[in-house]
Short mmCIF file of C-alpha atoms in Angstrom, two decimals:
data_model
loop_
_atom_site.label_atom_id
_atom_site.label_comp_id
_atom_site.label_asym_id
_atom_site.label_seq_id
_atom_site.Cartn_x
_atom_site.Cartn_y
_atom_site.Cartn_z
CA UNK F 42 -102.85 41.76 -108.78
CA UNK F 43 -99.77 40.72 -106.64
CA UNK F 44 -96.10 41.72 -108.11
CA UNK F 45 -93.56 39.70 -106.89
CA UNK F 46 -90.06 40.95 -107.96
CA UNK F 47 -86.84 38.66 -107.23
CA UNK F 48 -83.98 40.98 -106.61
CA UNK F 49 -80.24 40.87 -107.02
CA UNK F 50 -80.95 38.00 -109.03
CA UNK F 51 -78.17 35.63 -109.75
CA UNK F 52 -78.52 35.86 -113.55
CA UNK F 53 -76.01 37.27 -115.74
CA UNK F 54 -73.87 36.53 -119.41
CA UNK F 55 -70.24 35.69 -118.41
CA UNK F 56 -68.71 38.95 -117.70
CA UNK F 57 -66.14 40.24 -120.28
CA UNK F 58 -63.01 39.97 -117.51
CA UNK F 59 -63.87 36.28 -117.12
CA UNK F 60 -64.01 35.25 -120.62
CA UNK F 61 -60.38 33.99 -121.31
CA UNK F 62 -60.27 32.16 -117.63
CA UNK F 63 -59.40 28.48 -118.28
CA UNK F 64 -62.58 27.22 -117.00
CA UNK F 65 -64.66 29.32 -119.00
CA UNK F 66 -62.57 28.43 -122.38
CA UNK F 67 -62.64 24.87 -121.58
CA UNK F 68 -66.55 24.78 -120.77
CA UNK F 69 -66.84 26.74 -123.86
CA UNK F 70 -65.06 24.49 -126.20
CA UNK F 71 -66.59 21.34 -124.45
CA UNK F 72 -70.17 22.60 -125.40
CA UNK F 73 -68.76 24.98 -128.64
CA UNK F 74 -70.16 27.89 -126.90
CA UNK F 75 -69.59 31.34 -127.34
CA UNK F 76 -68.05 33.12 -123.76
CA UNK F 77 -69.99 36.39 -124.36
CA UNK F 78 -73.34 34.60 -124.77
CA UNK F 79 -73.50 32.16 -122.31
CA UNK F 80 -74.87 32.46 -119.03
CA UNK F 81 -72.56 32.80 -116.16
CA UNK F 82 -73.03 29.68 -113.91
CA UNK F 83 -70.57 28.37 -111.09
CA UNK F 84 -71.44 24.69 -111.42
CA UNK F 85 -69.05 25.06 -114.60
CA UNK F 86 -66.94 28.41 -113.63
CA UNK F 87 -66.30 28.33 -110.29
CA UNK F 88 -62.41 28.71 -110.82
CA UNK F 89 -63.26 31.97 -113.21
CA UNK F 90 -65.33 33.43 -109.93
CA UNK F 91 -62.61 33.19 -107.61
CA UNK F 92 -62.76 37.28 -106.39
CA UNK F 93 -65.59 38.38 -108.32
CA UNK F 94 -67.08 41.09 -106.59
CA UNK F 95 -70.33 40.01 -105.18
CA UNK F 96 -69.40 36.23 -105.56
CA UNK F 97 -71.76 35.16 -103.28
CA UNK F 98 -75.32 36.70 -105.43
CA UNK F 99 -73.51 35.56 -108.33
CA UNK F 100 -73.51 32.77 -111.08
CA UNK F 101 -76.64 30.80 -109.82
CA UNK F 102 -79.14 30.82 -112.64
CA UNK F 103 -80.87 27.39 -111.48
CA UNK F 104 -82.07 29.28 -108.79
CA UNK F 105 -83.88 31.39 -110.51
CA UNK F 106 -84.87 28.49 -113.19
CA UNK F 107 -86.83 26.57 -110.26
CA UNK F 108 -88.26 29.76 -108.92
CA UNK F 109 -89.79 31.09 -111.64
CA UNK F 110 -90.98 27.49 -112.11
CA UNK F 111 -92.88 28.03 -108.68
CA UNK F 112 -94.67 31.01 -109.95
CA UNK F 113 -95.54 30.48 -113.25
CA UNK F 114 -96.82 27.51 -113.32
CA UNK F 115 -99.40 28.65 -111.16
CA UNK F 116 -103.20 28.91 -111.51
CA UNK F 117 -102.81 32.56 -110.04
CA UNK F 118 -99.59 33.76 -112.78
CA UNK F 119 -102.24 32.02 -115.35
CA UNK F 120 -104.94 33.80 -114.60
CA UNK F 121 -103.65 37.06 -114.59
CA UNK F 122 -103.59 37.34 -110.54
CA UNK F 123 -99.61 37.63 -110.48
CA UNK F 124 -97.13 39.48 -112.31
CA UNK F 125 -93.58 38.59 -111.91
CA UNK F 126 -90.22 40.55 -112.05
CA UNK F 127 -86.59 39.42 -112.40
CA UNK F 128 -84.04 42.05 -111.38
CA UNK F 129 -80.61 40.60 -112.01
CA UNK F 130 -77.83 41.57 -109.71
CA UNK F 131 -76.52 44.29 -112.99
CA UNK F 132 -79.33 46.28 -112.43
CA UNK F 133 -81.47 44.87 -115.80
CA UNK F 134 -85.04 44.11 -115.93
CA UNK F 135 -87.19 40.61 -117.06
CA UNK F 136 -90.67 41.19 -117.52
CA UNK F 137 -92.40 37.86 -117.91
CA UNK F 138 -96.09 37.75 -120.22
CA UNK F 139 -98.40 35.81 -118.16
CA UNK F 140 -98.96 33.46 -121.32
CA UNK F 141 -95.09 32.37 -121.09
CA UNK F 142 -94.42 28.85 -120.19
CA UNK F 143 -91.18 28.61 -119.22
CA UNK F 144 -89.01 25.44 -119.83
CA UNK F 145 -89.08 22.82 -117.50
CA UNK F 146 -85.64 22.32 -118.03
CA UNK F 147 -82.93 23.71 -117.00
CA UNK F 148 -80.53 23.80 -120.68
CA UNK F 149 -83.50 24.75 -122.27
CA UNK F 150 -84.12 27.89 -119.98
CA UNK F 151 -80.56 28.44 -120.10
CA UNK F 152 -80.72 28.72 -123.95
CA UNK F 153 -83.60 30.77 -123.30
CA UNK F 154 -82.29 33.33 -121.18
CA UNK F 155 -79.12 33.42 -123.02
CA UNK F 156 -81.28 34.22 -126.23
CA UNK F 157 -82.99 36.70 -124.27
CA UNK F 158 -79.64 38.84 -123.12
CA UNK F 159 -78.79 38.66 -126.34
CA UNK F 160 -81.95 40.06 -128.34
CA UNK F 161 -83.60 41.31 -125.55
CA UNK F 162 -87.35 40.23 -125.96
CA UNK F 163 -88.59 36.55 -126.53
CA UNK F 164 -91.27 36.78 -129.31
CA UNK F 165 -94.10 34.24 -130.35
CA UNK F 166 -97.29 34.57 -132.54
CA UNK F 167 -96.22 38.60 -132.77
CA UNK F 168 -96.65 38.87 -128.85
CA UNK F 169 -93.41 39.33 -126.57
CA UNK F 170 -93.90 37.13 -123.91
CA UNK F 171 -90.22 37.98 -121.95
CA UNK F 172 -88.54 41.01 -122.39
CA UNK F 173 -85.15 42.59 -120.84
CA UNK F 174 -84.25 46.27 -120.06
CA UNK F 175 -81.41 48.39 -118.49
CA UNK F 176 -82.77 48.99 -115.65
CA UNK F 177 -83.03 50.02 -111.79
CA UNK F 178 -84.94 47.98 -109.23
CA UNK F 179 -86.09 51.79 -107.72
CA UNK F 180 -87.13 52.71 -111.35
CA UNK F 181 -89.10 49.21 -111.75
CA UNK F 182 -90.82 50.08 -108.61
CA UNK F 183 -91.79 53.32 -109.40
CA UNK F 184 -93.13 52.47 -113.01
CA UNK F 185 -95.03 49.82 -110.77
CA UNK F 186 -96.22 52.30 -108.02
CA UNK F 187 -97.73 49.37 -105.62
CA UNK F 188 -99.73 50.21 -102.58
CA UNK F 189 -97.47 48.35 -100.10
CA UNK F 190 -93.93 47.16 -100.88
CA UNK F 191 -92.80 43.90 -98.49
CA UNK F 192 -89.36 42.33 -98.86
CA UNK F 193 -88.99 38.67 -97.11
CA UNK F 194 -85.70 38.50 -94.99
CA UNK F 195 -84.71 36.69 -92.48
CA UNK F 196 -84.24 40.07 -91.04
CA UNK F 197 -87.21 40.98 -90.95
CA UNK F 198 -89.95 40.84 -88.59
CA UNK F 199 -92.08 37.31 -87.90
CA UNK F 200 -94.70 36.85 -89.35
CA UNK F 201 -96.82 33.79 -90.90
CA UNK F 202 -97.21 33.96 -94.63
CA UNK F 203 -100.94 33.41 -94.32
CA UNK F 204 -101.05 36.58 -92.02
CA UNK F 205 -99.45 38.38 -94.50
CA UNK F 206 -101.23 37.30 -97.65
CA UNK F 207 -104.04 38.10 -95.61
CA UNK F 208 -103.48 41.96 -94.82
CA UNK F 209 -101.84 42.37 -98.39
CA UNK F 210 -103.44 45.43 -99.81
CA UNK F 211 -104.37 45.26 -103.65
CA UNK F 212 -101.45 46.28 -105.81
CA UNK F 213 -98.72 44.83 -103.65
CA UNK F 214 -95.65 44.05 -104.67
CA UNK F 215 -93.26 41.27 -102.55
CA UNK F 216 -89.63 40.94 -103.20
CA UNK F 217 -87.95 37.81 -102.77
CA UNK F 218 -83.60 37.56 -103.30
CA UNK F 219 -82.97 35.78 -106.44
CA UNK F 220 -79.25 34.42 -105.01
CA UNK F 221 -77.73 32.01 -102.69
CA UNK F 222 -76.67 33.88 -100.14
CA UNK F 223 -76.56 37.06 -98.31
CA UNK F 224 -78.60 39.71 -97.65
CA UNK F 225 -80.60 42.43 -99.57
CA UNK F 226 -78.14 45.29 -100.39
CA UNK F 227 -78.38 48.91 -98.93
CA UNK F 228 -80.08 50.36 -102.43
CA UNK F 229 -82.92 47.46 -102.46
CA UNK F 230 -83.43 48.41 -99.00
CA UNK F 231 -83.85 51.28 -99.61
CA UNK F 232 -87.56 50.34 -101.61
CA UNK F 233 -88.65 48.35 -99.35
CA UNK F 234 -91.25 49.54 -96.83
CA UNK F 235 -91.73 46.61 -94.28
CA UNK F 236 -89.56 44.03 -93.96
CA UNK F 237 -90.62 40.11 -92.27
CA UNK F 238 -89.16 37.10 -91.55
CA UNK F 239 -91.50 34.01 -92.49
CA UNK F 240 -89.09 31.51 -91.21
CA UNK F 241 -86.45 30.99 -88.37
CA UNK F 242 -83.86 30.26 -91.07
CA UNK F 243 -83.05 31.00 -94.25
CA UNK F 244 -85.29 29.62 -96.85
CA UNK F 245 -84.34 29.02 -100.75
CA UNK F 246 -86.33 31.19 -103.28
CA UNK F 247 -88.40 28.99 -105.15
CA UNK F 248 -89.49 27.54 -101.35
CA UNK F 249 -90.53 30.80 -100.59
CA UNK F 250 -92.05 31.81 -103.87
CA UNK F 251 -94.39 28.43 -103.86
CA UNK F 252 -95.27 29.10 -100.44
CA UNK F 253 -96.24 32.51 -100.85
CA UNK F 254 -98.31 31.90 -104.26
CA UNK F 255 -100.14 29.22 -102.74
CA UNK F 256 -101.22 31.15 -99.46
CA UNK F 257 -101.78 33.90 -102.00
CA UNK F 258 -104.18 31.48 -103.99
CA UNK F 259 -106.49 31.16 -100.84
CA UNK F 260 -107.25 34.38 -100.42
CA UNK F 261 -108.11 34.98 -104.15
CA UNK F 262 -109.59 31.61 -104.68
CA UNK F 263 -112.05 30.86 -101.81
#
């Protein structure tokens, strides 16, 4: 089984500091929404953001609405060949059941994820199919204790994605940034083992996530 973990992920409730900003009132009252249980997003509260420390990873959950989209709805996430990880940029934990189909769209996954921050665990038919902790990407990763750990940057060194898949021991585990901009910080650096570059520039998640499952699928699937 591949793990594929997107870090710093750009997924968060509207942080308490924020919640009387007049964006976040207004876009509140406009959808009659409560502040401390809806999802931060900067398509709606930009203005509120102005400052916020790590702006940049922050306040982007359609990013990680469209990847996830790339890997689960995958023959390889259905069949059990991938397991998938969101680690949000406040150091929390998604684990995602392989028999969750996510939303295709986007105010339903919002509802979804806010649900989730809120109760912590998505539950149908007495299975939990997502469920959220307090936790560390290092502590994730050594629950996990993969054989190789690979983090795509454009730091990295080059390599082809279908070289890679290739030489992928079992029980790898890839992680991909789950935000707009930037760069891996020093702490998930610090769990990653090799890093490469599939690209000459910087690629958007879910274009990297599709591409990697794919090339995945033909080494699994021939």
């Amino acid at each position: 089984m591949l793990t594929i973990i997107l870090a710093e992920s750009s997924l968060e409730l509207i942080p308490k500091k924020l919640q009387n900003h007049t964006s976040v009132k207004s876009y509140s009252k406009k959808f009659k929404k409560n502040p401390s249980k809806t999802l931060l997003d900067n398509s709606w509260h930009f203005g509120a953001m102005k400052g916020l420390e790590n702006e940049i990873k922050r306040g982007r959950p359609d990013i990680i609405h469209l990847t996830l989209l790339s890997i689960c709805t995958s023959p390889a996430f259905y069949e059990n060949k991938i397991q998938i990880f969101v680690h949000t940029i406040n150091n929390e934990i998604i684990s995602i059941n392989n028999k969750t189909r996510l939303p295709k769209s986007y105010h339903r996954f919002q509802g979804l994820m806010e649900k989730l921050f809120i109760t912590k665990s998505i539950d149908s038919e007495n299975e939990i199919l997502m469920e959220l902790e307090q936790s560390s990407l290092s502590e994730l990763i050594s629950k996990l204790n993969p054989s190789k750990i690979v983090g795509l940057t454009t730091k990295g060194q080059k390599i082809s994605l279908q070289k890679l898949t290739e030489q992928l021991p079992k029980n790898s585990c890839i992680i991909i940034g789950g935000f707009q901009k930037g760069h891996f910080s020093s702490e998930t650096e610090k769990n990653i083992q090799e890093s490469f570059s599939i690209n000459n520039s910087s690629l958007e998640a879910h274009i990297v996530a599709s591409r990697l499952v794919y090339e995945y699928e033909k080494t699994i699937f021939i």
